[in-house]
Coordinates of C-alpha atoms and ligand atoms in Angstrom, one line a residue:
M1 CA -107.2 -175.7 77.5
N2 CA -108.2 -174.9 73.8
V3 CA -105.7 -174.4 71.1
L4 CA -106.7 -171.5 68.3
V5 CA -104.1 -172.8 65.2
V6 CA -104.5 -169.0 63.2
G7 CA -104.0 -169.1 59.6
A8 CA -105.2 -171.9 56.7
G9 CA -102.3 -173.2 54.7
G10 CA -100.1 -177.2 55.6
R11 CA -98.9 -176.3 58.0
E12 CA -101.6 -175.0 60.2
H13 CA -102.4 -178.4 58.4
A14 CA -99.0 -179.8 60.7
L15 CA -99.2 -178.0 63.7
C16 CA -103.0 -178.8 64.4
W17 CA -102.8 -182.3 63.5
K18 CA -99.3 -182.0 66.1
L19 CA -101.2 -180.3 68.5
N20 CA -104.4 -182.9 68.4
D21 CA -101.0 -185.2 69.9
S22 CA -101.0 -183.6 72.9
Q23 CA -103.0 -184.6 76.3
R24 CA -103.2 -181.0 77.3
V25 CA -105.6 -179.8 74.6
D26 CA -109.0 -179.9 74.3
R27 CA -110.1 -178.2 71.3
V28 CA -108.1 -178.0 68.4
L29 CA -110.3 -174.2 67.1
A30 CA -108.6 -173.1 63.7
A31 CA -109.1 -169.5 61.8
P32 CA -109.9 -169.4 59.0
G33 CA -107.9 -173.2 58.3
N34 CA -108.3 -174.9 55.1
G35 CA -110.5 -178.8 54.5
G36 CA -107.4 -180.8 56.2
T37 CA -107.2 -178.3 59.8
A38 CA -111.5 -179.3 59.4
R39 CA -110.4 -182.5 60.2
E40 CA -108.3 -182.6 63.0
A41 CA -110.5 -179.0 64.3
V42 CA -112.6 -177.0 63.8
N43 CA -112.1 -174.2 61.6
W44 CA -114.0 -170.1 62.7
A45 CA -113.7 -167.8 59.1
V46 CA -112.6 -165.7 60.7
P47 CA -109.8 -164.1 58.3
D48 CA -105.6 -164.8 59.2
D49 CA -105.3 -160.3 59.4
D50 CA -108.5 -159.5 61.6
V51 CA -106.4 -158.7 65.1
A52 CA -109.8 -158.2 66.4
G53 CA -111.1 -160.8 65.6
L54 CA -109.1 -163.5 66.4
V55 CA -108.7 -162.0 70.1
A56 CA -112.4 -161.7 70.1
L57 CA -112.8 -165.4 68.6
A58 CA -110.2 -166.1 71.4
K59 CA -111.7 -164.6 74.2
A60 CA -115.7 -166.4 73.2
E61 CA -113.8 -169.7 73.3
N62 CA -111.8 -169.4 76.3
V63 CA -108.7 -170.1 74.2
G64 CA -105.2 -171.2 76.6
L65 CA -103.0 -170.7 74.2
V66 CA -103.0 -169.0 70.2
V67 CA -100.5 -170.5 67.7
V68 CA -99.9 -167.3 65.3
G69 CA -98.5 -169.7 61.5
P70 CA -98.9 -167.1 59.1
E71 CA -96.4 -163.9 59.3
A72 CA -99.2 -161.0 58.9
P73 CA -101.0 -160.9 61.5
L74 CA -98.3 -160.6 63.7
V75 CA -96.1 -157.1 61.9
L76 CA -100.4 -156.1 62.2
G77 CA -99.7 -156.3 66.5
L78 CA -102.1 -160.1 67.3
A79 CA -99.2 -160.8 69.6
D80 CA -99.6 -157.8 71.7
A81 CA -103.3 -157.5 71.0
L82 CA -103.6 -160.9 73.1
A83 CA -100.7 -160.1 75.6
R84 CA -103.0 -156.6 76.3
E85 CA -106.3 -158.9 76.5
G86 CA -104.0 -161.8 79.3
I87 CA -103.8 -165.1 76.6
P88 CA -100.8 -166.7 75.6
C89 CA -99.3 -166.1 72.1
F90 CA -97.0 -168.3 70.3
G91 CA -95.3 -165.6 68.1
P92 CA -93.6 -161.9 68.6
C93 CA -94.6 -158.7 69.3
A94 CA -95.0 -156.3 66.6
Y95 CA -91.9 -154.7 67.1
A96 CA -89.3 -158.3 66.6
A97 CA -91.5 -159.2 63.5
Q98 CA -90.6 -156.5 61.5
L99 CA -87.2 -158.8 61.7
E100 CA -89.7 -159.9 58.7
G101 CA -91.8 -157.2 58.1
S102 CA -89.1 -155.4 56.6
K103 CA -86.2 -156.7 55.1
A104 CA -84.3 -153.3 56.0
F105 CA -84.6 -153.5 59.1
A106 CA -83.9 -156.6 59.2
K107 CA -80.5 -155.6 57.4
N108 CA -79.4 -153.0 60.3
V109 CA -80.8 -155.8 63.3
M110 CA -78.0 -157.9 61.5
R111 CA -75.1 -155.2 60.6
A112 CA -75.7 -154.3 65.0
S113 CA -75.1 -157.7 66.0
G114 CA -72.4 -159.1 64.2
V115 CA -74.5 -161.4 62.0
P116 CA -72.9 -162.8 58.9
T117 CA -75.0 -161.5 56.0
A118 CA -74.3 -160.0 52.5
D119 CA -73.7 -156.7 52.2
F120 CA -75.9 -153.9 51.5
A121 CA -77.6 -150.6 51.3
V122 CA -80.9 -149.3 51.2
F123 CA -82.9 -146.5 49.7
D124 CA -85.6 -144.4 50.3
E125 CA -85.3 -143.3 46.3
P126 CA -85.1 -144.8 43.0
E127 CA -82.6 -142.6 41.6
A128 CA -80.2 -142.9 44.4
A129 CA -80.8 -146.6 44.2
R130 CA -80.0 -146.5 40.3
A131 CA -76.6 -144.8 41.2
Y132 CA -75.7 -147.6 43.5
I133 CA -76.1 -150.4 41.1
R134 CA -75.1 -148.3 38.6
K135 CA -71.8 -148.1 41.3
K136 CA -71.3 -151.9 42.1
G137 CA -72.1 -153.6 39.0
A138 CA -73.9 -157.0 38.9
P139 CA -74.9 -159.8 40.1
L140 CA -77.5 -157.7 42.6
V141 CA -80.3 -158.8 44.4
V142 CA -83.1 -156.2 44.8
K143 CA -85.7 -156.5 47.8
A144 CA -89.3 -154.7 48.1
D145 CA -88.2 -154.1 52.2
G146 CA -92.6 -154.6 52.8
L147 CA -94.0 -158.0 52.8
A148 CA -94.6 -159.1 49.5
A149 CA -96.1 -162.7 49.7
G150 CA -92.1 -164.3 49.3
K151 CA -92.4 -162.3 45.5
G152 CA -90.3 -159.1 46.6
V153 CA -86.9 -160.5 45.9
V154 CA -84.8 -160.1 42.3
V155 CA -82.0 -162.0 42.3
A156 CA -80.6 -159.7 38.5
A157 CA -77.7 -161.7 36.3
S158 CA -77.8 -158.4 35.0
V159 CA -77.2 -154.1 35.8
D160 CA -80.2 -153.4 33.4
E161 CA -82.3 -156.1 35.8
A162 CA -81.7 -154.9 38.1
L163 CA -82.9 -151.5 37.3
A164 CA -85.5 -153.7 36.0
A165 CA -86.9 -153.9 39.9
V166 CA -86.1 -150.8 41.1
D167 CA -88.5 -149.4 38.1
D168 CA -90.8 -151.9 39.3
M169 CA -90.6 -151.9 42.8
M170 CA -90.4 -147.7 43.5
V171 CA -92.5 -146.5 40.3
A172 CA -94.9 -149.1 39.1
R173 CA -95.5 -150.2 42.6
S174 CA -96.2 -153.8 41.8
F175 CA -95.9 -154.8 45.4
G176 CA -98.2 -151.3 46.3
A177 CA -96.1 -149.7 49.9
A178 CA -94.1 -152.5 50.2
G179 CA -91.6 -151.5 47.9
A180 CA -92.0 -147.6 48.1
R181 CA -88.1 -148.5 50.5
V182 CA -86.2 -150.9 48.5
V183 CA -82.7 -153.0 50.2
V184 CA -80.0 -154.0 47.3
E185 CA -77.4 -156.3 48.7
E186 CA -74.5 -158.5 47.1
A187 CA -75.6 -161.6 45.6
L188 CA -74.7 -164.8 47.3
A189 CA -73.1 -168.3 45.2
G190 CA -73.9 -171.2 47.3
E191 CA -76.2 -173.7 48.8
E192 CA -79.0 -173.0 50.7
A193 CA -80.4 -174.5 53.9
S194 CA -83.6 -173.3 57.0
F195 CA -82.2 -173.0 60.4
L196 CA -85.8 -172.9 63.3
A197 CA -85.4 -172.3 66.7
F198 CA -88.3 -171.7 68.8
C199 CA -87.1 -168.7 72.1
D200 CA -88.3 -167.9 74.7
G201 CA -87.3 -164.0 74.3
E202 CA -84.2 -165.0 76.1
N203 CA -83.3 -168.7 75.4
F204 CA -83.6 -171.2 72.6
A205 CA -84.0 -174.8 71.6
L206 CA -83.3 -175.4 68.1
L207 CA -85.0 -177.6 66.0
P208 CA -83.0 -180.0 63.1
S209 CA -82.0 -178.4 59.2
A210 CA -84.5 -178.4 57.0
Q211 CA -84.7 -177.5 53.0
D212 CA -86.7 -175.8 51.2
H213 CA -87.2 -175.6 47.3
K214 CA -88.1 -172.4 46.3
A215 CA -88.7 -172.8 42.9
V216 CA -90.8 -174.2 41.1
F217 CA -89.5 -176.3 38.5
E218 CA -86.8 -179.5 38.4
G219 CA -82.8 -178.2 38.9
D220 CA -84.0 -174.9 40.8
T221 CA -84.9 -173.3 38.3
G222 CA -88.2 -170.7 37.0
P223 CA -89.6 -168.8 39.4
N224 CA -89.9 -168.6 42.8
T225 CA -93.0 -169.7 45.0
G226 CA -94.1 -170.3 48.8
G227 CA -91.7 -173.5 48.7
M228 CA -92.2 -176.7 46.6
G229 CA -90.8 -179.2 49.2
A230 CA -88.6 -179.3 51.9
Y231 CA -86.9 -182.2 53.6
S232 CA -85.2 -182.9 56.9
P233 CA -82.3 -182.9 58.5
A234 CA -80.7 -181.3 55.3
P235 CA -76.8 -182.4 54.8
V236 CA -76.0 -179.3 54.1
L237 CA -76.1 -178.4 58.3
P238 CA -74.9 -181.5 59.8
E239 CA -76.2 -182.2 63.8
D240 CA -72.1 -181.4 64.7
R241 CA -72.7 -178.0 63.1
Y242 CA -76.1 -176.5 64.6
A243 CA -75.0 -174.8 68.3
E244 CA -72.3 -173.4 66.8
T245 CA -74.3 -171.9 63.9
A246 CA -76.9 -170.8 66.3
E247 CA -74.2 -168.5 68.2
L248 CA -73.9 -167.3 65.0
V249 CA -76.9 -166.2 63.4
I250 CA -79.7 -166.9 66.3
R251 CA -78.1 -165.6 70.2
P252 CA -76.9 -162.4 68.4
I253 CA -80.3 -161.7 67.2
L254 CA -82.1 -162.7 70.8
K255 CA -80.1 -160.4 72.5
H256 CA -80.7 -158.1 70.3
L257 CA -84.4 -157.9 70.2
K258 CA -84.6 -158.3 74.3
A259 CA -81.6 -155.2 75.7
A260 CA -83.9 -153.1 72.8
G261 CA -86.9 -154.5 75.2
H262 CA -89.2 -156.6 72.6
P263 CA -87.6 -159.9 73.7
F264 CA -88.5 -162.8 70.7
K265 CA -91.4 -165.4 71.6
G266 CA -91.7 -167.7 68.7
V267 CA -90.1 -169.4 65.7
L268 CA -86.9 -167.1 64.9
Y269 CA -86.6 -168.9 61.2
A270 CA -82.8 -168.4 59.5
G271 CA -82.7 -168.5 55.5
L272 CA -79.0 -169.7 55.4
M273 CA -77.0 -169.3 52.4
F274 CA -73.4 -171.5 52.9
T275 CA -70.4 -169.9 51.1
A276 CA -67.0 -170.8 50.5
K277 CA -66.6 -167.9 53.3
G278 CA -69.4 -169.8 55.7
P279 CA -72.8 -169.8 56.4
M280 CA -74.3 -166.4 55.5
V281 CA -77.9 -164.9 56.4
L282 CA -79.7 -164.2 53.6
E283 CA -83.3 -163.2 55.7
Y284 CA -85.5 -164.0 58.8
N285 CA -88.5 -165.2 59.5
V286 CA -90.5 -165.5 62.7
R287 CA -93.1 -168.3 61.9
F288 CA -92.5 -171.5 60.7
G289 CA -92.4 -172.2 57.3
D290 CA -94.2 -173.3 54.9
P291 CA -93.5 -176.2 53.5
E292 CA -90.4 -176.5 56.3
C293 CA -92.5 -177.4 59.3
Q294 CA -94.4 -180.0 58.1
P295 CA -91.0 -182.3 57.8
L296 CA -90.1 -181.2 60.5
L297 CA -93.4 -181.5 62.9
M298 CA -93.7 -185.1 62.0
R299 CA -90.0 -185.4 63.6
L300 CA -90.5 -183.5 67.0
D301 CA -91.5 -186.6 69.4
S302 CA -92.3 -184.1 71.8
D303 CA -95.6 -182.2 73.2
L304 CA -95.9 -179.5 71.1
V305 CA -97.9 -177.9 73.4
E306 CA -95.2 -178.1 76.4
I307 CA -93.1 -176.4 74.2
L308 CA -94.9 -173.6 73.2
L309 CA -96.6 -172.5 75.5
A310 CA -92.9 -172.8 77.3
C311 CA -91.9 -170.6 75.2
A312 CA -94.7 -168.3 75.4
E313 CA -94.5 -168.6 79.7
G314 CA -90.3 -167.7 78.8
R315 CA -88.9 -170.7 80.2
L316 CA -87.9 -172.9 77.7
T317 CA -85.3 -175.0 77.8
P318 CA -83.7 -177.2 75.2
E319 CA -84.8 -181.1 77.0
L320 CA -88.0 -179.9 75.7
V321 CA -87.4 -180.8 71.8
Q322 CA -86.7 -184.0 71.2
V323 CA -86.4 -185.4 67.2
K324 CA -87.1 -188.8 66.1
P325 CA -84.3 -189.2 64.7
E326 CA -85.8 -190.5 60.6
T327 CA -85.3 -188.8 57.9
A328 CA -89.0 -186.3 56.7
I329 CA -89.9 -185.0 53.6
C330 CA -92.3 -183.3 52.0
V331 CA -93.5 -183.1 48.4
V332 CA -96.4 -180.6 47.0
L333 CA -98.4 -180.8 45.3
A334 CA -99.7 -177.8 43.7
A335 CA -102.2 -176.6 40.3
P336 CA -101.5 -176.5 37.5
G337 CA -99.9 -172.6 36.5
Y338 CA -98.7 -171.8 40.0
P339 CA -97.2 -169.9 41.2
G340 CA -99.0 -168.4 38.2
A341 CA -103.0 -167.4 37.4
Y342 CA -103.9 -171.3 38.2
P343 CA -107.7 -173.1 38.1
K344 CA -109.8 -174.2 41.6
G345 CA -112.0 -176.4 42.1
M346 CA -110.4 -179.0 41.5
E347 CA -111.9 -182.9 43.4
I348 CA -109.6 -183.9 45.5
S349 CA -109.5 -188.0 45.0
G350 CA -107.0 -190.9 46.8
L351 CA -106.8 -188.9 50.6
E352 CA -107.4 -191.1 52.7
A353 CA -109.5 -194.7 50.9
L354 CA -108.5 -197.4 54.0
E355 CA -106.1 -199.2 52.3
T356 CA -105.3 -197.6 49.1
G357 CA -105.4 -194.0 50.0
A358 CA -102.4 -192.3 50.3
D359 CA -102.7 -191.2 54.2
A360 CA -102.3 -195.6 54.7
L361 CA -99.0 -196.5 54.3
P362 CA -96.7 -196.1 57.0
G363 CA -94.8 -193.5 58.3
V364 CA -97.3 -190.8 55.6
K365 CA -99.0 -188.0 56.6
V366 CA -101.2 -185.5 53.3
F367 CA -101.1 -182.4 54.8
Q368 CA -103.7 -180.4 53.3
A369 CA -102.9 -176.7 51.8
G370 CA -105.4 -175.1 49.3
T371 CA -108.1 -176.8 50.0
R372 CA -111.8 -176.4 51.5
A373 CA -113.9 -178.7 52.3
D374 CA -117.3 -179.2 50.3
G375 CA -120.2 -182.3 52.1
G376 CA -117.9 -185.3 52.6
R377 CA -115.9 -184.6 49.2
T378 CA -111.9 -182.0 48.7
L379 CA -111.8 -179.5 46.5
S380 CA -108.7 -177.7 45.6
S381 CA -109.0 -173.8 46.8
G382 CA -105.2 -172.3 46.5
G383 CA -101.9 -172.7 44.8
R384 CA -99.8 -175.2 46.9
V385 CA -103.1 -177.6 48.1
L386 CA -101.4 -180.9 49.6
G387 CA -98.4 -181.6 51.0
V388 CA -97.5 -185.5 50.9
T389 CA -95.5 -186.0 53.6
A390 CA -93.3 -189.5 55.0
L391 CA -90.9 -190.4 56.9
G392 CA -87.8 -192.9 56.3
A393 CA -83.8 -194.1 57.6
T394 CA -82.8 -192.1 55.5
L395 CA -83.8 -189.7 53.0
A396 CA -83.8 -191.9 50.1
E397 CA -86.0 -193.8 51.3
A398 CA -88.3 -191.2 53.3
K399 CA -88.6 -189.6 49.3
A400 CA -90.1 -193.2 48.0
R401 CA -91.8 -192.9 50.1
A402 CA -93.6 -190.0 49.6
Y403 CA -93.4 -190.7 45.8
E404 CA -95.4 -193.4 47.2
A405 CA -98.3 -191.6 48.2
V406 CA -98.1 -189.3 45.2
A407 CA -98.2 -191.4 43.0
R408 CA -102.1 -192.4 44.8
V409 CA -103.7 -189.0 45.0
H410 CA -104.8 -187.1 42.1
F411 CA -107.2 -184.2 41.1
D412 CA -106.9 -182.6 37.8
G413 CA -103.6 -180.6 36.7
C414 CA -101.8 -181.7 39.5
Y415 CA -98.3 -180.6 39.3
F416 CA -94.9 -181.3 41.1
R417 CA -91.4 -181.3 41.3
R418 CA -90.0 -184.8 41.1
D419 CA -86.0 -184.3 42.6
I420 CA -87.6 -182.9 45.7
G421 CA -84.3 -184.2 48.5
D422 CA -81.5 -185.0 45.4
K423 CA -79.8 -182.5 46.9
G424 CA -79.8 -184.0 50.3
I425 CA -79.2 -187.7 48.8
A426 CA -76.6 -186.5 46.4
R427 CA -74.5 -184.4 48.9
G428 CA -75.5 -187.9 51.3
K429 CA -73.1 -189.2 48.2
T430 CA -69.7 -187.5 48.7
Ligands
AMP1 P1 -85.8 -163.6 51.5 O1 -86.8 -163.8 50.8 O2 -84.5 -162.8 51.3 O3 -85.2 -165.6 51.3 O4 -84.8 -164.1 49.4 C1 -85.9 -165.0 48.3 C2 -84.6 -166.2 47.7 O5 -84.1 -165.3 46.5 C3 -83.8 -166.8 48.8 O6 -84.0 -167.8 49.8 C4 -82.4 -167.1 47.6 O7 -82.6 -167.6 46.9 C5 -82.8 -165.2 47.5 N1 -82.1 -164.6 47.6 C6 -82.1 -163.5 49.1 N2 -81.2 -163.1 49.0 C7 -80.0 -163.6 48.1 C8 -78.4 -163.2 48.1 N3 -77.8 -162.2 48.3 N4 -77.8 -163.7 47.0 C9 -78.3 -164.7 46.1 N5 -79.8 -165.3 46.2 C10 -80.6 -163.9 47.4
LIG2 N1 -90.5 -172.0 52.7 C1 -90.3 -170.4 53.3 C2 -90.5 -169.8 54.0 O1 -92.4 -170.2 54.7 O2 -91.0 -168.7 53.8

């Protein structure tokens, strides 16, 4: 069968790479793709938010499964539009995608289904939000309701900071319509982890735990990014806790959405905070995390197409998802200045030279994110440029291997954190 991967990041490169392994796959197509997907698939110049264009492409190319990487097309109804054409889609309908598309929707679903989450209130008027903030006092978290590319969350240490966030989102409209409504919630403290499950509308199959590194600088300081690195498993959520955690944060959501008449098919991603009171949900995403997808797919020991089709067709079983025992880690190489303004068009070297390239190291795969192929060259085209990913018997070994590979890659101004995985390594020692 032909499979179409929608999106253009490191996650989508990893999806194309893994899909290519399947005996069932004839051709992999990517839309719009990047320099990495161009190696594993054929890129089609259809933007990821062009729902009609993507449906037309899937029909014209006889696509038997569409795999949606990012959230935007799901929120726009790509899965619904494909369903009307009878084309199987891995990714939820627009109603269920509101779990990510609207923070107020997600919080209300969590409250209604008994999922542990920070206490919160939703506001459509700045004055009411300000009054609530003054009453509650700091610290507080202010979140733009809609999609804001991971930037619409302010963890405010003071009342003034929270009030400024309200002005920025609701009055100045820094995130456009996404900030017309805000969620103000209690600030939680603890270590974070990502917990993802394949879902077929009713049943789920768990992926192992992972941990992202959202802050741009070492020691989790500086502004938030899309993610500077990730590893799996995350010792903060050990395997013997997966089942009970899923009953707490995955099963109730699937039940709720099925009862609402909009069963969730795709990856449900719970962003968790491990607090003194136990795990609490910070957010849901309705797709694979980027960069969590890269280490998770390095560890996946099953045919990805079989899993995704089983989700789309409502016949998922946990046995379909087999995972290698090794640890995997992904270190993101970013353009200088990211997540602020950054230059593009830098030439990338050291990727796949036969003996000296990063990909030549055993257990290493470089996934490309913000890149484009330019003849024989690979040029940077985004903020997060590469995700150097490695497997190892332990987290420390995977880390050493990943950074050995990082040292082989070069582009001007390349920036990366040197402490990816360190929280997990420290936890493993205690
Ligand atoms: P979100 O997009 O909701 O996951 O928020 C982005 C980041 O903001 C999270 O990964 C946390 O680091 C932080 N965050 C979100 N909600 C809270 C909260 N209630 N308490 C503390 N930190 C939070
Ligand atoms: N890595 C976090 C996310 O994909 O939202």
